[in-house]
mmCIF file of C-alpha atoms and ligand atoms in Angstrom:
data_model
loop_
_atom_site.group_PDB
_atom_site.id
_atom_site.type_symbol
_atom_site.label_atom_id
_atom_site.label_comp_id
_atom_site.label_asym_id
_atom_site.label_seq_id
_atom_site.Cartn_x
_atom_site.Cartn_y
_atom_site.Cartn_z
ATOM 1 C CA MET A 485 87.765 -18.044 -66.337
ATOM 2 C CA ARG A 486 87.203 -17.154 -62.655
ATOM 3 C CA ASP A 487 86.308 -13.541 -63.592
ATOM 4 C CA ILE A 488 83.651 -14.736 -65.996
ATOM 5 C CA ASN A 489 82.082 -16.894 -63.271
ATOM 6 C CA ILE A 490 82.075 -14.076 -60.754
ATOM 7 C CA SER A 491 80.471 -11.630 -63.165
ATOM 8 C CA GLU A 492 77.867 -14.262 -64.025
ATOM 9 C CA LEU A 493 77.141 -14.736 -60.311
ATOM 10 C CA GLU A 494 76.935 -10.981 -59.839
ATOM 11 C CA ARG A 495 74.552 -10.702 -62.776
ATOM 12 C CA LYS A 496 72.278 -13.392 -61.352
ATOM 13 C CA PHE A 497 72.432 -11.790 -57.902
ATOM 14 C CA GLN A 498 71.464 -8.372 -59.289
ATOM 15 C CA GLU A 499 68.704 -9.996 -61.347
ATOM 16 C CA LYS A 500 67.202 -11.445 -58.166
ATOM 17 C CA ILE A 501 67.418 -8.067 -56.436
ATOM 18 C CA ASP A 502 65.783 -6.338 -59.407
ATOM 19 C CA ASN A 503 62.970 -8.913 -59.440
ATOM 20 C CA ASP A 504 62.418 -8.688 -55.667
ATOM 21 C CA VAL A 505 63.512 -12.297 -55.132
ATOM 22 C CA LYS A 506 64.890 -12.651 -51.592
ATOM 23 C CA ILE A 507 68.550 -13.503 -51.076
ATOM 24 C CA GLU A 508 68.865 -16.447 -48.670
ATOM 25 C CA PRO A 509 71.848 -17.466 -46.501
ATOM 26 C CA ASN A 510 73.151 -20.170 -48.857
ATOM 27 C CA ASP A 511 72.834 -18.045 -52.007
ATOM 28 C CA TRP A 512 75.898 -16.445 -53.557
ATOM 29 C CA MET A 513 76.184 -12.771 -52.633
ATOM 30 C CA PRO A 514 78.897 -10.143 -53.138
ATOM 31 C CA GLU A 515 81.198 -9.859 -50.135
ATOM 32 C CA GLU A 516 80.348 -6.136 -49.721
ATOM 33 C CA TYR A 517 76.626 -6.973 -49.589
ATOM 34 C CA ARG A 518 77.317 -9.532 -46.845
ATOM 35 C CA GLN A 519 79.508 -7.090 -44.911
ATOM 36 C CA THR A 520 76.958 -4.281 -45.218
ATOM 37 C CA LEU A 521 74.261 -6.548 -43.813
ATOM 38 C CA ILE A 522 76.452 -7.758 -40.945
ATOM 39 C CA ARG A 523 77.257 -4.115 -40.112
ATOM 40 C CA GLN A 524 73.666 -2.897 -40.204
ATOM 41 C CA ILE A 525 72.030 -5.925 -38.567
ATOM 42 C CA SER A 526 74.611 -6.148 -35.764
ATOM 43 C CA GLN A 527 74.280 -2.403 -35.049
ATOM 44 C CA HIS A 528 70.532 -2.921 -35.004
ATOM 45 C CA ALA A 529 70.877 -5.884 -32.596
ATOM 46 C CA HIS A 530 73.130 -3.859 -30.291
ATOM 47 C CA SER A 531 70.588 -1.015 -30.348
ATOM 48 C CA GLU A 532 67.826 -3.336 -29.211
ATOM 49 C CA ILE A 533 69.960 -4.687 -26.361
ATOM 50 C CA VAL A 534 71.360 -1.332 -25.213
ATOM 51 C CA GLY A 535 67.866 0.085 -25.736
ATOM 52 C CA MET A 536 66.638 -2.031 -22.819
ATOM 53 C CA LEU A 537 68.697 0.035 -20.371
ATOM 54 C CA PRO A 538 67.008 3.473 -20.378
ATOM 55 C CA GLU A 539 63.588 1.866 -19.904
ATOM 56 C CA GLY A 540 64.803 -0.892 -17.584
ATOM 57 C CA ASN A 541 65.781 2.002 -15.344
ATOM 58 C CA TRP A 542 62.067 2.666 -14.647
ATOM 59 C CA ILE A 543 60.645 -0.829 -14.148
ATOM 60 C CA THR A 544 60.956 -0.646 -10.360
ATOM 61 C CA ARG A 545 59.463 2.846 -10.303
ATOM 62 C CA ALA A 546 56.501 2.451 -12.673
ATOM 63 C CA PRO A 547 53.509 4.295 -11.141
ATOM 64 C CA ASN A 548 51.224 1.243 -10.891
ATOM 65 C CA LEU A 549 51.093 -2.498 -11.479
ATOM 66 C CA ARG A 550 49.585 -2.215 -14.957
ATOM 67 C CA ARG A 551 52.296 0.201 -16.096
ATOM 68 C CA LYS A 552 54.965 -2.020 -14.550
ATOM 69 C CA ALA A 553 53.683 -5.165 -16.317
ATOM 70 C CA VAL A 554 53.471 -3.366 -19.666
ATOM 71 C CA LEU A 555 56.951 -1.835 -19.357
ATOM 72 C CA LEU A 556 58.427 -5.165 -18.307
ATOM 73 C CA ALA A 557 56.870 -6.846 -21.354
ATOM 74 C CA LYS A 558 58.185 -4.101 -23.628
ATOM 75 C CA VAL A 559 61.734 -4.392 -22.344
ATOM 76 C CA GLN A 560 61.579 -8.176 -22.735
ATOM 77 C CA ASP A 561 60.390 -7.705 -26.317
ATOM 78 C CA GLU A 562 63.521 -5.629 -27.026
ATOM 79 C CA ALA A 563 65.675 -8.495 -25.745
ATOM 80 C CA GLY A 564 63.842 -10.823 -28.118
ATOM 81 C CA HIS A 565 64.477 -8.455 -31.029
ATOM 82 C CA GLY A 566 68.174 -8.363 -30.192
ATOM 83 C CA LEU A 567 68.379 -12.162 -30.131
ATOM 84 C CA TYR A 568 66.542 -12.477 -33.453
ATOM 85 C CA LEU A 569 68.935 -10.012 -35.012
ATOM 86 C CA TYR A 570 72.098 -11.631 -33.627
ATOM 87 C CA SER A 571 70.801 -14.882 -35.153
ATOM 88 C CA ALA A 572 70.316 -13.093 -38.475
ATOM 89 C CA THR A 573 73.990 -11.982 -38.407
ATOM 90 C CA GLU A 574 74.986 -15.610 -37.787
ATOM 91 C CA THR A 575 73.226 -16.644 -41.019
ATOM 92 C CA LEU A 576 75.748 -14.354 -42.751
ATOM 93 C CA GLY A 577 78.709 -16.063 -41.091
ATOM 94 C CA ALA A 578 79.248 -13.627 -38.204
ATOM 95 C CA ASP A 579 80.385 -15.041 -34.870
ATOM 96 C CA ARG A 580 77.978 -14.015 -32.106
ATOM 97 C CA GLU A 581 80.592 -13.757 -29.342
ATOM 98 C CA GLU A 582 82.862 -11.595 -31.505
ATOM 99 C CA THR A 583 79.916 -9.417 -32.501
ATOM 100 C CA ILE A 584 79.021 -8.823 -28.859
ATOM 101 C CA ASP A 585 82.662 -8.249 -27.917
ATOM 102 C CA ASP A 586 82.792 -5.506 -30.558
ATOM 103 C CA LEU A 587 79.953 -3.753 -28.735
ATOM 104 C CA HIS A 588 81.654 -4.098 -25.376
ATOM 105 C CA SER A 589 85.018 -2.837 -26.644
ATOM 106 C CA GLY A 590 83.344 0.272 -28.091
ATOM 107 C CA LYS A 591 84.243 -0.748 -31.659
ATOM 108 C CA ALA A 592 80.655 -1.342 -32.813
ATOM 109 C CA LYS A 593 78.010 1.328 -33.134
ATOM 110 C CA TYR A 594 74.470 1.299 -31.748
ATOM 111 C CA SER A 595 71.695 3.852 -32.019
ATOM 112 C CA SER A 596 72.592 7.308 -30.705
ATOM 113 C CA ILE A 597 69.176 7.653 -29.033
ATOM 114 C CA PHE A 598 70.037 5.281 -26.188
ATOM 115 C CA ASN A 599 72.800 7.532 -24.910
ATOM 116 C CA TYR A 600 70.341 10.009 -23.410
ATOM 117 C CA PRO A 601 69.176 9.655 -19.795
ATOM 118 C CA THR A 602 65.607 8.827 -18.715
ATOM 119 C CA LEU A 603 64.975 11.373 -15.978
ATOM 120 C CA THR A 604 61.233 11.103 -15.330
ATOM 121 C CA TRP A 605 58.338 8.687 -15.832
ATOM 122 C CA ALA A 606 57.217 10.808 -18.803
ATOM 123 C CA ASP A 607 60.392 9.675 -20.573
ATOM 124 C CA MET A 608 58.820 6.199 -20.803
ATOM 125 C CA GLY A 609 55.969 7.817 -22.706
ATOM 126 C CA ALA A 610 58.318 9.838 -24.923
ATOM 127 C CA ILE A 611 60.454 6.792 -25.741
ATOM 128 C CA GLY A 612 57.484 4.609 -26.644
ATOM 129 C CA TRP A 613 55.833 7.333 -28.688
ATOM 130 C CA LEU A 614 58.860 8.889 -30.391
ATOM 131 C CA VAL A 615 61.654 6.307 -30.304
ATOM 132 C CA ASP A 616 59.491 3.300 -31.121
ATOM 133 C CA GLY A 617 57.556 5.529 -33.525
ATOM 134 C CA ALA A 618 60.800 6.350 -35.349
ATOM 135 C CA ALA A 619 61.831 2.699 -35.193
ATOM 136 C CA ILE A 620 58.569 1.654 -36.899
ATOM 137 C CA MET A 621 59.037 4.273 -39.611
ATOM 138 C CA ASN A 622 62.536 2.931 -40.268
ATOM 139 C CA GLN A 623 61.768 -0.774 -39.883
ATOM 140 C CA VAL A 624 58.490 -1.286 -41.753
ATOM 141 C CA PRO A 625 60.347 -0.819 -45.070
ATOM 142 C CA LEU A 626 62.996 -3.282 -43.803
ATOM 143 C CA CYS A 627 60.271 -5.980 -43.928
ATOM 144 C CA ARG A 628 60.877 -5.725 -47.701
ATOM 145 C CA CYS A 629 64.656 -5.873 -47.363
ATOM 146 C CA SER A 630 66.320 -8.044 -50.014
ATOM 147 C CA TYR A 631 67.913 -10.338 -47.415
ATOM 148 C CA GLY A 632 65.316 -12.956 -46.386
ATOM 149 C CA PRO A 633 66.186 -13.597 -42.717
ATOM 150 C CA TYR A 634 66.394 -9.859 -41.895
ATOM 151 C CA ALA A 635 63.138 -9.100 -43.719
ATOM 152 C CA ARG A 636 61.280 -11.910 -41.946
ATOM 153 C CA ALA A 637 62.627 -10.949 -38.519
ATOM 154 C CA MET A 638 61.386 -7.400 -39.089
ATOM 155 C CA VAL A 639 57.769 -8.528 -39.555
ATOM 156 C CA ARG A 640 57.414 -9.671 -35.953
ATOM 157 C CA VAL A 641 59.620 -6.879 -34.622
ATOM 158 C CA CYS A 642 57.392 -4.257 -36.254
ATOM 159 C CA LYS A 643 54.220 -5.780 -34.800
ATOM 160 C CA GLU A 644 55.727 -5.526 -31.334
ATOM 161 C CA GLU A 645 57.046 -2.010 -31.958
ATOM 162 C CA SER A 646 53.486 -0.939 -32.834
ATOM 163 C CA PHE A 647 52.302 -2.044 -29.402
ATOM 164 C CA HIS A 648 55.253 -0.187 -27.845
ATOM 165 C CA GLN A 649 54.443 2.991 -29.716
ATOM 166 C CA ARG A 650 50.816 2.892 -28.603
ATOM 167 C CA GLN A 651 51.673 2.320 -24.959
ATOM 168 C CA GLY A 652 54.045 5.313 -25.105
ATOM 169 C CA PHE A 653 51.449 7.551 -26.732
ATOM 170 C CA GLU A 654 48.904 6.453 -24.121
ATOM 171 C CA ILE A 655 51.275 7.447 -21.299
ATOM 172 C CA MET A 656 51.866 10.841 -22.931
ATOM 173 C CA THR A 657 48.145 11.382 -23.539
ATOM 174 C CA GLN A 658 47.299 10.658 -19.904
ATOM 175 C CA LEU A 659 50.042 12.896 -18.574
ATOM 176 C CA ALA A 660 49.118 15.696 -20.977
ATOM 177 C CA GLN A 661 45.525 15.527 -19.690
ATOM 178 C CA GLY A 662 46.607 15.313 -16.060
ATOM 179 C CA THR A 663 47.620 17.952 -13.517
ATOM 180 C CA PRO A 664 49.650 20.983 -14.670
ATOM 181 C CA GLU A 665 52.746 19.286 -13.188
ATOM 182 C CA GLN A 666 52.069 16.101 -15.165
ATOM 183 C CA LYS A 667 51.534 18.050 -18.370
ATOM 184 C CA ALA A 668 54.774 19.946 -17.773
ATOM 185 C CA MET A 669 56.571 16.637 -17.248
ATOM 186 C CA ALA A 670 55.248 15.330 -20.573
ATOM 187 C CA GLN A 671 56.275 18.540 -22.346
ATOM 188 C CA ASP A 672 59.748 18.370 -20.817
ATOM 189 C CA ALA A 673 60.173 14.767 -22.031
ATOM 190 C CA LEU A 674 59.096 15.814 -25.538
ATOM 191 C CA ASN A 675 61.542 18.723 -25.416
ATOM 192 C CA ARG A 676 64.443 16.415 -24.543
ATOM 193 C CA PHE A 677 63.600 13.515 -26.885
ATOM 194 C CA TRP A 678 62.364 15.290 -30.017
ATOM 195 C CA TRP A 679 65.701 16.154 -31.589
ATOM 196 C CA PRO A 680 67.475 12.915 -30.598
ATOM 197 C CA ALA A 681 64.506 11.023 -32.152
ATOM 198 C CA LEU A 682 65.033 12.873 -35.439
ATOM 199 C CA MET A 683 68.734 11.952 -35.266
ATOM 200 C CA MET A 684 67.855 8.231 -35.091
ATOM 201 C CA PHE A 685 67.306 8.266 -38.860
ATOM 202 C CA GLY A 686 71.015 8.891 -39.390
ATOM 203 C CA PRO A 687 72.980 11.631 -41.157
ATOM 204 C CA SER A 688 71.358 13.717 -43.888
ATOM 205 C CA ASP A 689 71.363 12.108 -47.328
ATOM 206 C CA ALA A 690 74.255 14.334 -48.398
ATOM 207 C CA ASP A 691 76.414 12.884 -45.594
ATOM 208 C CA SER A 692 75.161 9.280 -45.580
ATOM 209 C CA LYS A 693 77.985 7.171 -46.982
ATOM 210 C CA HIS A 694 76.075 3.877 -47.219
ATOM 211 C CA THR A 695 72.598 4.868 -48.433
ATOM 212 C CA ALA A 696 73.139 4.906 -52.209
ATOM 213 C CA GLN A 697 74.584 1.377 -52.324
ATOM 214 C CA SER A 698 72.125 0.011 -49.751
ATOM 215 C CA VAL A 699 69.169 1.384 -51.718
ATOM 216 C CA GLN A 700 70.567 -0.169 -54.907
ATOM 217 C CA TRP A 701 70.770 -3.532 -53.143
ATOM 218 C CA LYS A 702 67.286 -2.989 -51.657
ATOM 219 C CA ILE A 703 68.613 -3.369 -48.135
ATOM 220 C CA LYS A 704 67.274 0.125 -47.492
ATOM 221 C CA ARG A 705 64.095 1.084 -49.323
ATOM 222 C CA HIS A 706 64.191 4.789 -48.463
ATOM 223 C CA THR A 707 66.864 7.337 -47.661
ATOM 224 C CA ASN A 708 67.439 8.684 -44.146
ATOM 225 C CA ASP A 709 65.917 12.086 -44.986
ATOM 226 C CA GLU A 710 62.828 10.543 -46.597
ATOM 227 C CA LEU A 711 62.058 8.519 -43.465
ATOM 228 C CA ARG A 712 62.792 11.464 -41.152
ATOM 229 C CA GLN A 713 60.337 13.602 -43.142
ATOM 230 C CA GLN A 714 57.655 10.902 -42.918
ATOM 231 C CA PHE A 715 58.171 10.711 -39.162
ATOM 232 C CA VAL A 716 57.687 14.469 -38.795
ATOM 233 C CA GLU A 717 54.532 14.364 -40.957
ATOM 234 C CA VAL A 718 52.967 11.688 -38.759
ATOM 235 C CA THR A 719 54.171 12.816 -35.337
ATOM 236 C CA VAL A 720 53.557 16.584 -35.314
ATOM 237 C CA PRO A 721 49.737 16.206 -35.579
ATOM 238 C CA GLN A 722 49.880 13.631 -32.747
ATOM 239 C CA ALA A 723 51.630 16.182 -30.511
ATOM 240 C CA GLU A 724 48.995 18.778 -31.412
ATOM 241 C CA LEU A 725 46.207 16.302 -30.662
ATOM 242 C CA ILE A 726 47.361 15.878 -27.064
ATOM 243 C CA GLY A 727 48.152 19.552 -26.558
ATOM 244 C CA LEU A 728 51.954 19.362 -26.519
ATOM 245 C CA THR A 729 54.336 21.609 -28.447
ATOM 246 C CA VAL A 730 57.122 20.296 -30.659
ATOM 247 C CA PRO A 731 60.284 22.157 -29.552
ATOM 248 C CA ASP A 732 61.197 23.594 -32.956
ATOM 249 C CA LYS A 733 60.647 27.298 -33.608
ATOM 250 C CA ASP A 734 61.192 26.732 -37.355
ATOM 251 C CA LEU A 735 58.534 24.034 -37.654
ATOM 252 C CA LYS A 736 55.760 25.028 -40.033
ATOM 253 C CA PHE A 737 53.214 23.435 -42.308
ATOM 254 C CA ASN A 738 53.724 24.386 -45.920
ATOM 255 C CA GLU A 739 50.191 24.823 -47.299
ATOM 256 C CA ALA A 740 51.489 24.885 -50.863
ATOM 257 C CA ASN A 741 53.024 21.399 -50.864
ATOM 258 C CA GLY A 742 51.199 19.864 -47.889
ATOM 259 C CA HIS A 743 54.394 19.019 -45.960
ATOM 260 C CA TYR A 744 55.984 20.130 -42.718
ATOM 261 C CA GLU A 745 59.247 22.042 -42.800
ATOM 262 C CA PHE A 746 61.455 21.720 -39.754
ATOM 263 C CA GLY A 747 64.582 23.267 -38.260
ATOM 264 C CA GLU A 748 68.219 22.258 -38.661
ATOM 265 C CA ILE A 749 69.387 19.235 -36.654
ATOM 266 C CA ASP A 750 72.453 19.778 -34.474
ATOM 267 C CA TRP A 751 74.772 17.453 -36.394
ATOM 268 C CA THR A 752 77.715 18.258 -34.129
ATOM 269 C CA GLU A 753 75.774 16.796 -31.218
ATOM 270 C CA PHE A 754 74.789 13.765 -33.313
ATOM 271 C CA TRP A 755 78.381 12.896 -34.301
ATOM 272 C CA GLU A 756 79.660 13.477 -30.755
ATOM 273 C CA VAL A 757 77.100 10.984 -29.425
ATOM 274 C CA VAL A 758 77.936 8.499 -32.208
ATOM 275 C CA LYS A 759 81.653 8.846 -31.377
ATOM 276 C CA GLY A 760 80.981 7.865 -27.752
ATOM 277 C CA ASN A 761 80.730 11.299 -26.124
ATOM 278 C CA GLY A 762 76.998 11.421 -25.368
ATOM 279 C CA PRO A 763 75.626 11.867 -21.842
ATOM 280 C CA CYS A 764 75.285 8.099 -21.155
ATOM 281 C CA ASN A 765 77.605 6.266 -23.594
ATOM 282 C CA LYS A 766 79.994 5.199 -20.847
ATOM 283 C CA ASP A 767 77.206 4.063 -18.487
ATOM 284 C CA ARG A 768 75.546 2.020 -21.219
ATOM 285 C CA LEU A 769 78.690 0.106 -22.158
ATOM 286 C CA ASP A 770 79.660 -0.393 -18.511
ATOM 287 C CA ALA A 771 76.209 -1.866 -17.837
ATOM 288 C CA ARG A 772 76.494 -4.288 -20.768
ATOM 289 C CA ARG A 773 80.015 -5.398 -19.798
ATOM 290 C CA LYS A 774 78.901 -5.932 -16.207
ATOM 291 C CA ALA A 775 75.895 -7.974 -17.392
ATOM 292 C CA LYS A 776 78.252 -10.226 -19.361
ATOM 293 C CA GLU A 777 80.557 -10.714 -16.367
ATOM 294 C CA ASN A 778 77.646 -11.398 -14.009
ATOM 295 C CA GLY A 779 76.168 -13.967 -16.372
ATOM 296 C CA MET A 780 79.461 -15.770 -16.940
ATOM 297 C CA TRP A 781 78.694 -18.518 -14.400
ATOM 298 C CA VAL A 782 75.431 -19.351 -16.178
ATOM 299 C CA ARG A 783 77.205 -19.761 -19.530
ATOM 300 C CA GLU A 784 79.981 -21.810 -17.945
ATOM 301 C CA ALA A 785 77.439 -24.099 -16.265
ATOM 302 C CA ALA A 786 75.448 -24.464 -19.506
ATOM 303 C CA ASN A 787 78.626 -25.294 -21.471
ATOM 304 C CA ALA A 788 79.753 -27.819 -18.853
ATOM 305 C CA PHE A 789 76.306 -29.430 -18.924
ATOM 306 C CA ALA A 790 76.307 -29.569 -22.739
ATOM 307 C CA ALA A 791 79.808 -31.089 -22.787
ATOM 308 C CA LYS A 792 78.818 -33.717 -20.235
ATOM 309 C CA ARG A 793 75.693 -34.637 -22.188
ATOM 310 C CA ALA A 794 77.669 -34.869 -25.452
ATOM 311 C CA ALA A 795 80.255 -37.121 -23.762
ATOM 312 C CA ARG A 796 77.493 -39.365 -22.387
ATOM 313 C CA LYS A 797 75.882 -39.633 -25.845
ATOM 314 C CA SER A 798 79.124 -40.580 -27.577
ATOM 315 C CA ALA A 799 80.048 -43.130 -24.866
HETATM 316 N N1 BYC B 1486 73.211 6.249 -34.215
HETATM 317 O O1 BYC B 1486 75.668 5.971 -44.088
HETATM 318 P P1 BYC B 1486 74.732 5.960 -42.945
HETATM 319 C C1 BYC B 1486 65.034 0.458 -31.830
HETATM 320 C C2 BYC B 1486 76.138 5.579 -38.368
HETATM 321 S S1 BYC B 1486 66.637 0.173 -32.249
HETATM 322 C C3 BYC B 1486 74.467 5.745 -34.298
HETATM 323 O O2 BYC B 1486 73.454 6.686 -43.133
HETATM 324 P P2 BYC B 1486 73.312 3.423 -42.866
HETATM 325 C C4 BYC B 1486 64.561 0.353 -30.454
HETATM 326 C C5 BYC B 1486 76.051 4.434 -39.357
HETATM 327 O O3 BYC B 1486 75.987 3.204 -38.673
HETATM 328 C C6 BYC B 1486 67.016 1.469 -33.416
HETATM 329 N N2 BYC B 1486 75.121 5.608 -35.485
HETATM 330 O O4 BYC B 1486 74.477 4.433 -42.490
HETATM 331 C C7 BYC B 1486 65.221 -0.457 -29.534
HETATM 332 C C8 BYC B 1486 77.313 4.627 -40.156
HETATM 333 O O5 BYC B 1486 78.451 4.192 -39.398
HETATM 334 P P3 BYC B 1486 79.453 2.992 -39.921
HETATM 335 C C9 BYC B 1486 68.091 1.040 -34.348
HETATM 336 C C10 BYC B 1486 74.454 5.973 -36.594
HETATM 337 O O6 BYC B 1486 73.601 2.137 -42.204
HETATM 338 C C11 BYC B 1486 64.798 -0.486 -28.200
HETATM 339 C C12 BYC B 1486 77.426 6.143 -40.225
HETATM 340 O O7 BYC B 1486 76.690 6.651 -39.125
HETATM 341 N N3 BYC B 1486 67.542 0.789 -35.660
HETATM 342 O O8 BYC B 1486 64.387 0.795 -32.722
HETATM 343 O O9 BYC B 1486 73.072 3.399 -44.337
HETATM 344 C C13 BYC B 1486 63.718 0.296 -27.792
HETATM 345 C C14 BYC B 1486 76.889 6.701 -41.526
HETATM 346 O O10 BYC B 1486 75.457 6.537 -41.640
HETATM 347 C C15 BYC B 1486 73.155 6.473 -36.569
HETATM 348 C C16 BYC B 1486 68.287 0.253 -36.618
HETATM 349 O O11 BYC B 1486 69.431 -0.067 -36.428
HETATM 350 C C17 BYC B 1486 72.522 6.615 -35.315
HETATM 351 N N4 BYC B 1486 71.283 7.117 -35.181
HETATM 352 O O12 BYC B 1486 71.994 4.083 -42.205
HETATM 353 C C18 BYC B 1486 63.069 1.077 -28.717
HETATM 354 C C19 BYC B 1486 67.583 0.039 -37.936
HETATM 355 N N5 BYC B 1486 72.775 6.755 -37.833
HETATM 356 O O13 BYC B 1486 78.680 1.718 -39.814
HETATM 357 C C20 BYC B 1486 63.470 1.109 -30.043
HETATM 358 C C21 BYC B 1486 68.473 -0.524 -39.009
HETATM 359 C C22 BYC B 1486 73.799 6.432 -38.621
HETATM 360 O O14 BYC B 1486 79.833 3.303 -41.311
HETATM 361 N N6 BYC B 1486 69.474 0.394 -39.442
HETATM 362 N N7 BYC B 1486 74.823 5.977 -37.886
HETATM 363 O O15 BYC B 1486 80.606 3.023 -38.949
HETATM 364 C C23 BYC B 1486 69.305 1.321 -40.409
HETATM 365 O O16 BYC B 1486 68.236 1.503 -40.946
HETATM 366 C C24 BYC B 1486 70.510 2.110 -40.847
HETATM 367 O O17 BYC B 1486 71.666 1.406 -40.414
HETATM 368 C C25 BYC B 1486 70.548 3.580 -40.330
HETATM 369 C C26 BYC B 1486 71.863 4.194 -40.801
HETATM 370 C C27 BYC B 1486 69.376 4.347 -40.926
HETATM 371 C C28 BYC B 1486 70.483 3.621 -38.805
#
């Protein structure tokens, strides 16, 4: 009897997915669907939060007040995205504290891109242009994700990412048109961030263990390789426009099919960074743990205040 009910629920669930009806928190969903969403959304939330660190590193050293105000706003936006996304995991039954503890213990993943250092001001341009550019490419389709709260959160996130991408491209454009030293700085940032940006899209389709199921459930609308290709198509002409060179000797435009072909990604480097052995993995987690410890007194005070207010109300 139970089996019949479950298969009926599964049938109705799949029917909704097939008809592009959003799944909402109180709807029945297969446990694996729920777990897949918690995994992806929490990794995404962690990426937003850890992603504040490489750019936060330059707020005090932004070259002028306008740049400082814009960078500050961008980094604050990333915090907002993280909070939205942690809330989305809570709608699936995840516990926020446990989710964050998993990041701090090194158990949870976050995007590989944030384990690279930001060495010069041009890196702020490269991150906005390439990293937020890649994020937009990946996240615009997530606005049509089958899970309602995630899809809706992505709408605002993508609007803000568009502003981030433009501010990054503006920094790169100015540097590329500046002195020879400034242009060299922009080129160096592109050289260091190009390949890690391509890695953001995840392993190649042949090695992606979750894509097939996630596409079937309409969590993902495209495969990793499809999105990576789209990113290359859009970004290479932008580099050419501002006179910078994409650091890939195998990059070429195929006149016959109208697409770019690009070189092989260093997958050994990618997996090493994902496993925790990138240049900044340790620094990033240390910084997040320290932030939690330093903010402990605020949470304790807020909890004590809430408890006191609750006691007063019930008295
Ligand atoms: N880095 O089967 P796959 C941002 C993991 S934030 C680390 O293809 P899936 C921004 C993957 O998790 C950018 N790990 O997985 C913030 C899986 O491991 P587990 C973050 C990676 O989920 C601040 C395994 O490899 N964006 O934009 O189908 C400032 C196999 O992969 C990476 C999101 O999170 C990676 N690059 O596809 C500026 C977007 N790639 O869980 C910007 C939402 C893969 O089995 N996420 N792995 O242990 C997604 O779209 C998908 O989760 C991914 C991966 C495309 C990332």
